[in-house]
């Protein structure tokens, strides 16, 4: 892990007002959830950095791939960023920018991939929400109709569809959830969501039976003949969705199928507290949202919420320590495998525990991100995109201004 990270230069939180000076308003209080105690000065710095990076990003996007519609590296991701900025800062110019970018995205759909991040359901879902906010309900309905047309083929798993987040069923499922969250009511009927979960459960039981792993893990999933563990391609990302209340999995199966499968992932923990990219991989190298503790932590915290006990929370806290030590990456400042994505783990811990230590750590990672480009990090292939590049960093910096409402985009429910 040390070889992939840059040394964390920051002093850790010690609970004293002096240590969080300039960050927290509320001196002396150890636990606080409402309101989040960031100083107006720090929020002003975040806001100014958002403006500065946005103009760099817009310049950089002039040379971006004009045919990439995706949320992960393409136009839908930029549209999602602007939609988020509209939510956080309430400026109508952001919504207009979201419309511009999502329109480009709709012109170059893949017609192949179904997920929110890498396929067509992301552009359609983001467009539906943008049109809805603009009061253009007919266009919103049209996008929604096209999104739901994909549903049947996702349930059936046409073309050997996997189940993971980036290319599989739960990546399509996220699009439906996104619509319901953004519309503020059950715009997509719950049976659509339940049917996807049924298909995911059946697929996981089937593979577990085939590989005879029912005793260890009654659900099992693969992607390209590997059993991935992390949030992007693996088990932790899938189980995070299967543990959500209201998705139609039901208590009985949450206990009989999902819990032992979550516990199996929990047992894959390295001595460091980090998690392997794949089952059987003994190299403890990656501290990314896509592979490793920054993605697995969301599964652990959801398990803590649903099943209780101390074990899940303890392991999630251990993830926090790993990320604090090894989470400033040479790969840069992005969401998928960068400092911004890793900082969302601290925000998740803060939301779960109310402990200001985690908010402090998120602020320190934000300070690192605000020194964008000054650490000699590698430049990603798509340097301005949402999941690899600058747009993701901007998304995180904006989210930090309202930490209790923050959510890792395209993943956290
Ligand atoms: Zn990644």
Short mmCIF file of C-alpha atoms and ligand atoms in Angstrom, two decimals:
data_model
loop_
_atom_site.label_atom_id
_atom_site.label_comp_id
_atom_site.label_asym_id
_atom_site.label_seq_id
_atom_site.Cartn_x
_atom_site.Cartn_y
_atom_site.Cartn_z
CA UNK A 1 0.00 0.00 0.00
CA UNK A 2 2.86 2.30 0.89
CA UNK A 3 4.19 2.08 -2.68
CA UNK A 4 0.90 3.39 -4.12
CA UNK A 5 0.38 6.21 -1.62
CA UNK A 6 1.97 9.53 -0.80
CA UNK A 7 2.82 10.18 2.80
CA UNK A 8 -0.05 11.78 4.68
CA UNK A 9 1.47 15.07 5.86
CA UNK A 10 -1.38 16.03 8.20
CA UNK A 11 -1.56 15.73 11.94
CA UNK A 12 -4.46 13.51 13.00
CA UNK A 13 -7.43 14.83 14.98
CA UNK A 14 -6.81 14.99 18.71
CA UNK A 15 -10.14 16.44 19.79
CA UNK A 16 -8.78 19.85 20.72
CA UNK A 17 -10.16 23.06 19.22
CA UNK A 18 -6.61 24.04 18.22
CA UNK A 19 -6.22 21.03 16.00
CA UNK A 20 -9.36 21.82 14.00
CA UNK A 21 -8.81 25.56 13.93
CA UNK A 22 -10.16 27.13 10.77
CA UNK A 23 -12.25 24.02 10.06
CA UNK A 24 -14.76 23.64 12.89
CA UNK A 25 -16.89 26.35 14.40
CA UNK A 26 -18.06 24.51 17.39
CA UNK A 27 -15.19 24.57 19.83
CA UNK A 28 -15.04 21.94 22.51
CA UNK A 29 -17.93 19.78 21.36
CA UNK A 30 -16.75 16.26 20.73
CA UNK A 31 -19.78 14.83 19.00
CA UNK A 32 -22.05 16.83 16.85
CA UNK A 33 -24.40 15.96 14.03
CA UNK A 34 -26.60 19.00 13.58
CA UNK A 35 -25.60 21.36 12.22
CA UNK A 36 -22.31 20.23 10.71
CA UNK A 37 -19.81 22.53 12.32
CA UNK A 38 -17.69 23.78 9.43
CA UNK A 39 -16.59 27.40 9.57
CA UNK A 40 -17.89 29.80 6.96
CA UNK A 41 -14.26 30.52 6.13
CA UNK A 42 -13.59 26.87 5.24
CA UNK A 43 -16.84 26.62 3.28
CA UNK A 44 -15.81 29.78 1.42
CA UNK A 45 -12.48 28.17 0.52
CA UNK A 46 -14.27 25.08 -0.79
CA UNK A 47 -16.65 27.21 -2.83
CA UNK A 48 -13.81 29.27 -4.33
CA UNK A 49 -11.91 26.12 -5.26
CA UNK A 50 -15.01 24.68 -6.92
CA UNK A 51 -15.25 27.80 -9.11
CA UNK A 52 -11.55 27.71 -9.96
CA UNK A 53 -11.46 24.01 -10.84
CA UNK A 54 -14.69 24.25 -12.84
CA UNK A 55 -13.14 26.75 -15.20
CA UNK A 56 -10.05 24.54 -15.61
CA UNK A 57 -12.30 21.58 -16.21
CA UNK A 58 -14.37 23.35 -18.88
CA UNK A 59 -11.18 24.30 -20.70
CA UNK A 60 -9.85 20.79 -20.46
CA UNK A 61 -13.08 19.23 -21.68
CA UNK A 62 -12.61 20.89 -25.07
CA UNK A 63 -10.22 18.09 -25.92
CA UNK A 64 -12.29 15.31 -24.32
CA UNK A 65 -13.69 12.42 -26.36
CA UNK A 66 -16.85 13.83 -27.98
CA UNK A 67 -18.37 10.33 -28.30
CA UNK A 68 -18.14 9.24 -24.65
CA UNK A 69 -21.67 9.42 -23.25
CA UNK A 70 -20.88 7.74 -19.94
CA UNK A 71 -21.14 8.86 -16.37
CA UNK A 72 -17.77 7.34 -15.56
CA UNK A 73 -15.55 9.18 -18.06
CA UNK A 74 -17.96 11.04 -20.37
CA UNK A 75 -20.64 13.71 -20.72
CA UNK A 76 -23.25 12.22 -18.41
CA UNK A 77 -20.72 12.43 -15.58
CA UNK A 78 -20.19 16.13 -16.20
CA UNK A 79 -23.96 16.62 -16.35
CA UNK A 80 -24.31 14.77 -13.02
CA UNK A 81 -21.71 17.09 -11.49
CA UNK A 82 -23.64 20.18 -12.60
CA UNK A 83 -26.91 18.71 -11.39
CA UNK A 84 -25.24 18.18 -8.01
CA UNK A 85 -23.90 21.75 -7.97
CA UNK A 86 -27.42 22.98 -8.70
CA UNK A 87 -28.68 20.99 -5.68
CA UNK A 88 -25.92 22.18 -3.36
CA UNK A 89 -25.59 25.84 -4.37
CA UNK A 90 -28.98 26.44 -6.02
CA UNK A 91 -27.68 28.44 -8.98
CA UNK A 92 -29.73 28.13 -12.14
CA UNK A 93 -26.69 28.46 -14.41
CA UNK A 94 -25.56 25.04 -13.17
CA UNK A 95 -28.80 23.44 -14.29
CA UNK A 96 -28.34 24.94 -17.74
CA UNK A 97 -24.83 23.48 -17.91
CA UNK A 98 -26.23 20.10 -16.85
CA UNK A 99 -28.70 20.30 -19.73
CA UNK A 100 -25.96 21.15 -22.25
CA UNK A 101 -23.82 18.21 -21.19
CA UNK A 102 -26.56 15.64 -20.86
CA UNK A 103 -27.83 16.58 -24.33
CA UNK A 104 -24.41 15.74 -25.75
CA UNK A 105 -24.49 12.48 -23.84
CA UNK A 106 -27.89 11.47 -25.26
CA UNK A 107 -26.54 11.90 -28.77
CA UNK A 108 -23.94 9.17 -28.37
CA UNK A 109 -25.54 6.40 -26.28
CA UNK A 110 -23.78 3.03 -26.33
CA UNK A 111 -26.93 1.01 -27.20
CA UNK A 112 -25.09 -1.87 -25.52
CA UNK A 113 -24.22 -1.20 -21.90
CA UNK A 114 -27.08 -0.77 -19.43
CA UNK A 115 -25.57 0.77 -16.29
CA UNK A 116 -25.70 4.22 -14.73
CA UNK A 117 -21.93 4.73 -14.86
CA UNK A 118 -20.83 3.01 -18.05
CA UNK A 119 -23.99 2.62 -20.09
CA UNK A 120 -27.19 4.27 -21.26
CA UNK A 121 -29.32 4.25 -18.13
CA UNK A 122 -27.13 6.97 -16.55
CA UNK A 123 -27.56 9.51 -19.36
CA UNK A 124 -31.30 8.77 -19.54
CA UNK A 125 -31.80 9.04 -15.78
CA UNK A 126 -29.75 12.24 -15.47
CA UNK A 127 -31.61 13.73 -18.46
CA UNK A 128 -34.99 12.83 -16.92
CA UNK A 129 -34.05 14.67 -13.72
CA UNK A 130 -32.64 17.70 -15.53
CA UNK A 131 -35.83 18.02 -17.62
CA UNK A 132 -37.96 17.50 -14.51
CA UNK A 133 -36.18 20.33 -12.69
CA UNK A 134 -36.60 22.57 -15.72
CA UNK A 135 -40.33 21.83 -15.75
CA UNK A 136 -40.10 20.09 -19.13
CA UNK A 137 -42.18 17.14 -18.04
CA UNK A 138 -42.87 15.66 -21.46
CA UNK A 139 -39.16 15.27 -22.19
CA UNK A 140 -38.60 13.90 -18.68
CA UNK A 141 -41.29 11.27 -19.26
CA UNK A 142 -39.79 10.33 -22.60
CA UNK A 143 -36.37 9.68 -21.02
CA UNK A 144 -37.98 7.73 -18.23
CA UNK A 145 -39.88 5.59 -20.73
CA UNK A 146 -36.65 4.77 -22.56
CA UNK A 147 -34.97 3.94 -19.26
CA UNK A 148 -37.73 1.51 -18.30
CA UNK A 149 -37.69 -0.11 -21.72
CA UNK A 150 -34.30 -1.54 -20.77
CA UNK A 151 -35.71 -3.17 -17.65
CA UNK A 152 -36.81 -6.49 -19.11
CA UNK A 153 -33.50 -7.27 -20.76
CA UNK A 154 -31.67 -6.42 -17.50
CA UNK A 155 -33.87 -8.79 -15.51
CA UNK A 156 -33.36 -11.54 -18.08
CA UNK A 157 -29.63 -10.85 -18.18
CA UNK A 158 -29.41 -10.69 -21.94
CA UNK A 159 -25.88 -11.12 -23.31
CA UNK A 160 -24.41 -12.68 -20.16
CA UNK A 161 -25.05 -9.55 -18.17
CA UNK A 162 -23.01 -9.52 -14.93
CA UNK A 163 -24.42 -8.26 -11.62
CA UNK A 164 -21.77 -5.75 -10.50
CA UNK A 165 -22.04 -1.97 -10.41
CA UNK A 166 -20.04 -0.79 -13.41
CA UNK A 167 -21.41 -3.12 -16.11
CA UNK A 168 -24.08 -5.22 -14.44
CA UNK A 169 -27.55 -5.35 -12.93
CA UNK A 170 -26.98 -3.24 -9.83
CA UNK A 171 -25.55 -0.54 -12.08
CA UNK A 172 -28.91 -0.39 -13.81
CA UNK A 173 -30.72 -0.66 -10.49
CA UNK A 174 -28.94 2.49 -9.30
CA UNK A 175 -30.54 4.45 -12.17
CA UNK A 176 -34.02 3.56 -10.92
CA UNK A 177 -33.15 4.50 -7.35
CA UNK A 178 -31.63 7.76 -8.56
CA UNK A 179 -34.90 8.65 -10.30
CA UNK A 180 -36.96 7.99 -7.17
CA UNK A 181 -34.59 9.95 -4.95
CA UNK A 182 -34.47 12.92 -7.28
CA UNK A 183 -38.19 13.02 -8.01
CA UNK A 184 -38.86 12.66 -4.29
CA UNK A 185 -41.47 9.93 -4.69
CA UNK A 186 -41.92 6.46 -6.13
CA UNK A 187 -41.73 7.52 -9.76
CA UNK A 188 -40.40 4.07 -10.68
CA UNK A 189 -42.78 1.50 -9.13
CA UNK A 190 -41.19 -0.70 -6.47
CA UNK A 191 -41.78 -3.93 -8.44
CA UNK A 192 -39.22 -2.77 -11.03
CA UNK A 193 -36.65 -2.48 -8.25
CA UNK A 194 -37.66 -5.75 -6.65
CA UNK A 195 -37.45 -7.66 -9.95
CA UNK A 196 -33.84 -6.57 -10.44
CA UNK A 197 -32.99 -7.63 -6.88
CA UNK A 198 -34.68 -11.00 -7.47
CA UNK A 199 -32.55 -11.53 -10.57
CA UNK A 200 -29.37 -10.54 -8.70
CA UNK A 201 -30.20 -12.93 -5.83
CA UNK A 202 -30.98 -15.78 -8.21
CA UNK A 203 -27.75 -15.22 -10.11
CA UNK A 204 -25.71 -15.18 -6.87
CA UNK A 205 -27.34 -18.33 -5.50
CA UNK A 206 -26.84 -20.06 -8.80
CA UNK A 207 -23.11 -19.35 -8.98
CA UNK A 208 -22.61 -20.29 -5.32
CA UNK A 209 -24.32 -23.63 -6.00
CA UNK A 210 -22.24 -24.19 -9.13
CA UNK A 211 -18.98 -23.48 -7.29
CA UNK A 212 -20.19 -25.29 -4.18
CA UNK A 213 -19.53 -22.37 -1.86
CA UNK A 214 -22.97 -22.36 -0.18
CA UNK A 215 -21.44 -23.21 3.19
CA UNK A 216 -19.09 -20.20 3.10
CA UNK A 217 -21.10 -17.77 1.02
CA UNK A 218 -24.62 -18.53 -0.23
CA UNK A 219 -24.26 -15.77 -2.81
CA UNK A 220 -21.33 -15.47 -5.19
CA UNK A 221 -20.66 -13.23 -8.18
CA UNK A 222 -17.99 -13.02 -10.82
CA UNK A 223 -16.90 -10.58 -13.46
CA UNK A 224 -14.58 -11.73 -16.24
CA UNK A 225 -13.96 -15.05 -14.45
CA UNK A 226 -12.73 -13.34 -11.29
CA UNK A 227 -14.48 -13.02 -7.94
CA UNK A 228 -14.00 -9.31 -7.35
CA UNK A 229 -14.50 -8.00 -3.83
CA UNK A 230 -14.68 -4.19 -4.11
CA UNK A 231 -17.41 -1.68 -4.77
CA UNK A 232 -16.99 -1.23 -8.52
CA UNK A 233 -16.91 -4.81 -9.81
CA UNK A 234 -17.44 -6.95 -6.81
CA UNK A 235 -19.28 -8.48 -3.93
CA UNK A 236 -19.21 -5.50 -1.57
CA UNK A 237 -20.86 -3.25 -4.15
CA UNK A 238 -23.61 -5.81 -4.82
CA UNK A 239 -24.29 -6.58 -1.14
CA UNK A 240 -24.51 -2.85 -0.37
CA UNK A 241 -27.58 -2.76 -2.63
CA UNK A 242 -29.07 -6.04 -1.42
CA UNK A 243 -29.04 -4.73 2.17
CA UNK A 244 -31.10 -1.65 1.38
CA UNK A 245 -34.53 -1.69 3.00
CA UNK A 246 -37.40 -1.22 0.56
CA UNK A 247 -35.67 -2.93 -2.35
CA UNK A 248 -37.82 -6.03 -1.92
CA UNK A 249 -35.17 -8.44 -0.63
CA UNK A 250 -37.06 -8.91 2.62
CA UNK A 251 -35.82 -9.77 6.09
CA UNK A 252 -35.75 -13.53 5.66
CA UNK A 253 -33.40 -13.47 2.67
CA UNK A 254 -31.41 -10.58 4.11
CA UNK A 255 -30.61 -12.89 7.03
CA UNK A 256 -30.37 -16.25 5.25
CA UNK A 257 -28.53 -15.23 2.06
CA UNK A 258 -27.08 -11.73 2.30
CA UNK A 259 -25.74 -11.71 5.87
CA UNK A 260 -23.53 -14.81 5.60
CA UNK A 261 -22.26 -13.51 2.26
CA UNK A 262 -21.39 -10.14 3.81
CA UNK A 263 -19.68 -12.00 6.67
CA UNK A 264 -17.65 -13.94 4.13
CA UNK A 265 -16.35 -10.68 2.61
CA UNK A 266 -15.66 -9.41 6.13
CA UNK A 267 -13.43 -12.45 6.74
CA UNK A 268 -11.32 -11.61 3.67
CA UNK A 269 -9.85 -8.67 5.60
CA UNK A 270 -6.07 -8.37 5.51
CA UNK A 271 -4.17 -7.93 8.80
CA UNK A 272 -3.82 -4.24 7.84
CA UNK A 273 -7.62 -3.80 7.85
CA UNK A 274 -7.73 -3.46 4.06
CA UNK A 275 -9.50 -5.86 1.63
CA UNK A 276 -8.23 -7.73 -1.44
CA UNK A 277 -9.32 -6.81 -4.98
CA UNK A 278 -10.31 -10.45 -5.66
CA UNK A 279 -10.94 -13.57 -3.58
CA UNK A 280 -7.62 -15.36 -3.26
CA UNK A 281 -5.43 -12.36 -4.06
CA UNK A 282 -2.97 -11.97 -1.19
CA UNK A 283 -1.37 -8.70 -2.31
CA UNK A 284 -2.38 -5.89 0.00
CA UNK A 285 -1.79 -2.99 -2.41
CA UNK A 286 -4.93 -1.11 -3.36
CA UNK A 287 -6.73 1.45 -1.20
CA UNK A 288 -9.24 2.62 -3.83
CA UNK A 289 -12.99 3.02 -3.88
CA UNK A 290 -12.99 0.52 -6.78
CA UNK A 291 -10.74 -2.04 -5.04
CA UNK A 292 -10.16 -2.09 -1.30
CA UNK A 293 -11.36 -0.62 1.96
CA UNK A 294 -12.74 2.73 0.63
CA UNK A 295 -15.44 0.78 -1.25
CA UNK A 296 -15.94 -2.09 1.21
CA UNK A 297 -16.54 0.35 4.07
CA UNK A 298 -19.95 1.28 2.64
CA UNK A 299 -20.99 -2.37 2.77
CA UNK A 300 -19.75 -2.66 6.36
CA UNK A 301 -21.60 0.45 7.51
CA UNK A 302 -24.80 -0.69 5.85
CA UNK A 303 -24.41 -4.10 7.52
CA UNK A 304 -23.97 -2.31 10.84
CA UNK A 305 -27.17 -0.39 10.20
CA UNK A 306 -29.17 -3.47 9.18
CA UNK A 307 -27.77 -6.25 11.39
CA UNK A 308 -26.31 -4.27 14.32
CA UNK A 309 -23.53 -5.57 16.57
CA UNK A 310 -20.05 -4.12 16.93
CA UNK A 311 -18.15 -6.22 14.42
CA UNK A 312 -19.11 -4.37 11.26
CA UNK A 313 -18.58 -0.95 12.74
CA UNK A 314 -15.22 -2.01 14.19
CA UNK A 315 -14.03 -3.16 10.78
CA UNK A 316 -15.38 0.02 9.16
CA UNK A 317 -13.40 2.09 11.66
CA UNK A 318 -10.35 0.03 10.76
CA UNK A 319 -10.96 0.89 7.08
CA UNK A 320 -10.90 4.53 8.16
CA UNK A 321 -7.44 4.07 9.70
CA UNK A 322 -6.13 2.36 6.54
CA UNK A 323 -7.48 5.17 4.36
CA UNK A 324 -6.11 7.90 6.61
CA UNK A 325 -2.63 6.36 6.40
CA UNK A 326 -2.53 5.12 2.80
CA UNK A 327 -5.40 6.92 1.08
CA UNK A 328 -3.60 9.86 -0.54
CA UNK A 329 -2.82 8.16 -3.81
CA UNK A 330 -0.26 8.63 -6.52
CA UNK A 331 -3.14 8.03 -8.91
CA UNK A 332 -4.45 11.47 -8.08
CA UNK A 333 -7.54 13.21 -6.77
CA UNK A 334 -10.43 11.38 -8.41
CA UNK A 335 -13.38 9.37 -7.14
CA UNK A 336 -12.68 5.87 -8.42
CA UNK A 337 -9.07 5.57 -7.35
CA UNK A 338 -8.08 8.87 -5.84
CA UNK A 339 -8.16 11.06 -2.76
CA UNK A 340 -11.70 12.40 -3.29
CA UNK A 341 -13.27 8.94 -3.51
CA UNK A 342 -11.31 7.84 -0.46
CA UNK A 343 -12.47 10.89 1.50
CA UNK A 344 -16.09 9.74 1.07
CA UNK A 345 -15.23 6.89 3.45
CA UNK A 346 -14.60 9.47 6.20
CA UNK A 347 -17.88 11.21 5.40
CA UNK A 348 -19.68 7.87 5.63
CA UNK A 349 -18.06 7.23 9.04
CA UNK A 350 -19.00 10.73 10.18
CA UNK A 351 -22.61 10.20 9.14
CA UNK A 352 -22.70 6.82 10.92
CA UNK A 353 -21.02 7.86 14.18
CA UNK A 354 -21.18 11.65 14.50
CA UNK A 355 -17.53 11.56 15.53
CA UNK A 356 -15.84 14.77 14.40
CA UNK A 357 -12.57 12.93 13.86
CA UNK A 358 -13.93 11.58 10.61
CA UNK A 359 -15.19 14.95 9.43
CA UNK A 360 -11.77 16.39 10.25
CA UNK A 361 -10.09 13.70 8.16
CA UNK A 362 -12.43 14.42 5.23
CA UNK A 363 -11.51 18.11 5.52
CA UNK A 364 -7.79 17.26 5.45
CA UNK A 365 -8.25 15.15 2.33
CA UNK A 366 -10.16 18.11 0.86
CA UNK A 367 -7.20 20.37 1.64
CA UNK A 368 -5.01 17.88 -0.21
CA UNK A 369 -7.44 18.03 -3.16
CA UNK A 370 -7.44 21.82 -3.06
CA UNK A 371 -3.69 21.65 -3.78
CA UNK A 372 -4.71 19.93 -7.01
CA UNK A 373 -1.77 18.97 -9.20
CA UNK A 374 0.91 19.94 -6.71
CA UNK A 375 1.93 16.49 -5.49
CA UNK A 376 3.42 15.01 -8.65
CA UNK A 377 0.54 12.56 -9.09
CA UNK A 378 -0.06 10.67 -12.32
CA UNK A 379 -2.43 12.29 -14.82
CA UNK A 380 -5.40 10.00 -15.48
CA UNK A 381 -6.43 8.97 -19.00
CA UNK A 382 -9.52 11.19 -18.79
CA UNK A 383 -8.16 14.01 -16.60
CA UNK A 384 -11.40 16.03 -16.36
CA UNK A 385 -13.96 13.24 -16.04
CA UNK A 386 -16.25 12.46 -13.11
CA UNK A 387 -14.75 9.16 -12.01
CA UNK A 388 -11.10 9.52 -12.96
CA UNK A 389 -10.53 13.23 -13.00
CA UNK A 390 -11.22 16.74 -11.89
CA UNK A 391 -15.02 16.66 -12.10
CA UNK A 392 -15.08 14.05 -9.33
CA UNK A 393 -12.86 16.18 -7.11
CA UNK A 394 -15.16 19.16 -7.62
CA UNK A 395 -18.15 16.94 -6.79
CA UNK A 396 -16.54 15.96 -3.49
CA UNK A 397 -15.49 19.51 -2.53
CA UNK A 398 -19.05 20.71 -3.11
CA UNK A 399 -20.45 17.78 -1.12
CA UNK A 400 -18.21 18.58 1.83
CA UNK A 401 -20.03 21.89 2.30
CA UNK A 402 -23.06 19.80 3.45
CA UNK A 403 -21.41 16.74 4.97
CA UNK A 404 -24.51 15.14 6.46
CA UNK A 405 -26.18 15.04 3.05
CA UNK A 406 -23.07 13.91 1.18
CA UNK A 407 -23.20 10.71 -0.87
CA UNK A 408 -20.66 8.98 -3.05
CA UNK A 409 -22.16 9.63 -6.50
CA UNK A 410 -23.69 6.77 -8.48
CA UNK A 411 -23.31 4.43 -5.51
CA UNK A 412 -24.41 5.58 -2.05
CA UNK A 413 -28.15 5.39 -1.52
ZN1 LIG B 1 -10.77 2.80 -9.84
#
